[in-house]
Every structure is written in structure tokens, then in C-alpha cells.
mmCIF file of C-alpha atoms in Angstrom:
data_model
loop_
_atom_site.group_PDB
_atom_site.id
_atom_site.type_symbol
_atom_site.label_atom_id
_atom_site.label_comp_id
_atom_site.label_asym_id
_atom_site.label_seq_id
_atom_site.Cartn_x
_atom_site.Cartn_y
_atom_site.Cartn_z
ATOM 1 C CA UNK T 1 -38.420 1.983 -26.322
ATOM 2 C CA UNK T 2 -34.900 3.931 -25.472
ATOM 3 C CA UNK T 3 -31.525 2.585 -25.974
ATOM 4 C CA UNK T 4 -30.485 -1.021 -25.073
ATOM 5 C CA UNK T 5 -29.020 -0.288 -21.229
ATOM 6 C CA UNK T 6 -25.687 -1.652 -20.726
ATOM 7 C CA UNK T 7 -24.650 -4.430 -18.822
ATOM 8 C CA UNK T 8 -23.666 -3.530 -14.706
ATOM 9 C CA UNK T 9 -20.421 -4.648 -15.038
ATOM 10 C CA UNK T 10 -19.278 -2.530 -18.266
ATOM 11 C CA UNK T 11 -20.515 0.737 -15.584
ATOM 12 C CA UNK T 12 -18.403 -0.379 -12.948
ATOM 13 C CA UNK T 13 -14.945 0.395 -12.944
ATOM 14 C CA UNK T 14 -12.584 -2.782 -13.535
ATOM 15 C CA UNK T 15 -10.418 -1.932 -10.127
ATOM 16 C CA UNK T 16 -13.006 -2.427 -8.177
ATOM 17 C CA UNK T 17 -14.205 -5.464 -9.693
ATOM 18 C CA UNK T 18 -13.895 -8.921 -7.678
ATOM 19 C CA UNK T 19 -10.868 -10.881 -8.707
ATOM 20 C CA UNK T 20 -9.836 -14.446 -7.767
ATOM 21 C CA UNK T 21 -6.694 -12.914 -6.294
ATOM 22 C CA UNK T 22 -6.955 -13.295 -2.786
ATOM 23 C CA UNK T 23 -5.764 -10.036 -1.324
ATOM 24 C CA UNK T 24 -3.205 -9.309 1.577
ATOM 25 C CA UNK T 25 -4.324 -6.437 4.578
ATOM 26 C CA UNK T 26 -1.770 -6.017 7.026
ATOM 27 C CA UNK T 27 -3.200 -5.164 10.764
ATOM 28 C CA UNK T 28 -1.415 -2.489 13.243
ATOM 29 C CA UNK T 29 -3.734 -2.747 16.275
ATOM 30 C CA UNK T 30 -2.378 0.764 17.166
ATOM 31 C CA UNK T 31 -3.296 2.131 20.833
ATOM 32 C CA UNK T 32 -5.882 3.753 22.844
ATOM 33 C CA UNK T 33 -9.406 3.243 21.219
ATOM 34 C CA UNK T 34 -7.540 1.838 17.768
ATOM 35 C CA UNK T 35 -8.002 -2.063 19.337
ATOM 36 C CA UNK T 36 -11.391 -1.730 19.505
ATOM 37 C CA UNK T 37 -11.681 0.186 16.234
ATOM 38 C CA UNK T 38 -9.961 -2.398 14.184
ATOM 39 C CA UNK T 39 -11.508 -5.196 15.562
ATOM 40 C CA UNK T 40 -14.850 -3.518 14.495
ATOM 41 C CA UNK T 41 -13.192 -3.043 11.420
ATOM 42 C CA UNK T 42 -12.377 -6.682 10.969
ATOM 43 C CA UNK T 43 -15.582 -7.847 12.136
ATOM 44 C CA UNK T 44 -17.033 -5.564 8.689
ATOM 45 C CA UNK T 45 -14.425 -7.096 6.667
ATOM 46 C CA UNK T 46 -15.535 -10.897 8.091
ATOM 47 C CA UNK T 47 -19.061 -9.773 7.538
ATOM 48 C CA UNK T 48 -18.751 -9.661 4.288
ATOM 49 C CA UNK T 49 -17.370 -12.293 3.160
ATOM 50 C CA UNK T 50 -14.266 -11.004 1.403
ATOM 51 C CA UNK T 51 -11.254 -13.853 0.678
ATOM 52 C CA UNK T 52 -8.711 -11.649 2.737
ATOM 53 C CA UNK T 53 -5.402 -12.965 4.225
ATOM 54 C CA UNK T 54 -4.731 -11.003 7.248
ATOM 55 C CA UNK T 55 -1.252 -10.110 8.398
ATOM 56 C CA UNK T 56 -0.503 -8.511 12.122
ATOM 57 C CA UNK T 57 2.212 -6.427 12.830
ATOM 58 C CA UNK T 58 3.966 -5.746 16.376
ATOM 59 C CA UNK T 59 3.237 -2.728 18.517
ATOM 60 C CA UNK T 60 3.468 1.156 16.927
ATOM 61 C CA UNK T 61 2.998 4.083 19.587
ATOM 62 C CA UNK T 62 4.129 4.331 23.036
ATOM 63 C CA UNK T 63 3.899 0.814 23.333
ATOM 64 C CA UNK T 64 6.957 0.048 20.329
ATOM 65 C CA UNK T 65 8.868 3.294 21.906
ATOM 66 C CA UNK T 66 8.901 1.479 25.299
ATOM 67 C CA UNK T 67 9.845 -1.513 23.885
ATOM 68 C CA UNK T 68 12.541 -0.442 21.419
ATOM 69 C CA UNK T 69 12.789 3.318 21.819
ATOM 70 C CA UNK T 70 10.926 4.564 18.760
ATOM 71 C CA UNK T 71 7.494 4.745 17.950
ATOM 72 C CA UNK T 72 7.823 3.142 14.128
ATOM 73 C CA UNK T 73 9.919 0.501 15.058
ATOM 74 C CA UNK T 74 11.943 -1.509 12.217
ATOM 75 C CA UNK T 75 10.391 -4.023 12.513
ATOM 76 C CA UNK T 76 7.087 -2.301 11.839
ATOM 77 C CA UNK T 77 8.615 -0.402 9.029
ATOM 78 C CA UNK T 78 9.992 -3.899 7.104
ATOM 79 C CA UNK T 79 5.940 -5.121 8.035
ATOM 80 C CA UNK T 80 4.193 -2.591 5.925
ATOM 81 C CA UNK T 81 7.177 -2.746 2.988
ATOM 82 C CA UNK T 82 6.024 -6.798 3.364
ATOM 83 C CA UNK T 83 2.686 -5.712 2.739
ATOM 84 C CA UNK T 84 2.699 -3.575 -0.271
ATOM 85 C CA UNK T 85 5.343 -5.930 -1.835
ATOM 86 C CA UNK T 86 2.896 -8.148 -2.451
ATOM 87 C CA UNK T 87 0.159 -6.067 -3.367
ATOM 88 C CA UNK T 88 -1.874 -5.112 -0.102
ATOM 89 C CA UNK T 89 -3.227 -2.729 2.143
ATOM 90 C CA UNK T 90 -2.686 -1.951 5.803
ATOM 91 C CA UNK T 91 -5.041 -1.106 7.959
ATOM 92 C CA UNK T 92 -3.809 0.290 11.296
ATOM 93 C CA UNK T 93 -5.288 2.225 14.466
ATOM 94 C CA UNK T 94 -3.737 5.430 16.082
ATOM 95 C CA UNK T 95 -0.285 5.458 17.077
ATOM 96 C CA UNK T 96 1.615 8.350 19.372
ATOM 97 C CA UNK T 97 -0.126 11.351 17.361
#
């Protein structure tokens, strides 16, 4: 018989690993096709299973430059900075190119 195989988890590399920490995934819906395409997205992400705390963010495109006159508003900016403060990810559709 060959060597004793090792264990799955000793192959796989720790970051990817399941924690107990809960982790943070900030939403820009974007414009154009991006609503539909994140809410596909977030229908994966429900599917399986994964203890996510979602965070949504205001408009980014034409939509925030008609609003407030740029297409990365502050507001949007501060958001994201939010996000990866504590530790997360941001998922986000297209926005003005």
C-alpha cells in the first residue's frame, strides 16, 4: 500500500477555509443590466448558504451624477472605506464606464 494520504483540510489552503467570522459584502446595485446581475449574484450567495451580512450602498453611475454631480459620490466612497474597515468585500454592478 502507498503513503498514508493526508487529511482534505491540511491540502486546502487556510484562507479559504470556513471561519465562524461572519463576513461583511457591501452591494452597489450599479446600472443598466448590473441590477439584475447582482441580484443573480445574491441569489448564488443565498444559495449557498454562506453567514454573510450584506451592506447596500446608494446609487454610482449616471444615476449618483444626477443626483449629486459625480459619478462616485462621497457618500459611496466613505461606503466601500466602511466595508474594507471591517474586513469585507464589495460586490458592485457597472457604473458610467
Amino acid at each position: 500500500m502507498g503513503a498514508a494520504r493526508e487529511s482534505s483540510t491540511e491540502m486546502v489552503p487556510a484562507s479559504i477555509l470556513p471561519t465562524t467570522r461572519r463576513r461583511v459584502l457591501g452591494v452597489l446595485r450599479g446600472e443598466g443590466i448590473g441590477p439584475e446581475v447582482i441580484d443573480v449574484a445574491l441569489e448564488v450567495l443565498d444559495a449557498l448558504g454562506l453567514d454573510i451580512e450584506l451592506r447596500h450602498g446608494g446609487p454610482i453611475g449616471f444615476e449618483a451624477a444626477r443626483i449629486g454631480g459625480k459619478v462616485l459620490t462621497d457618500e459611496v466612497i466613505e461606503f466601500c472605506a466602511a466595508i474594507f474597515g471591517d474586513g469585507g468585500a464589495v460586490l458592485r454592478g457597472p457604473g458610467c464606464g
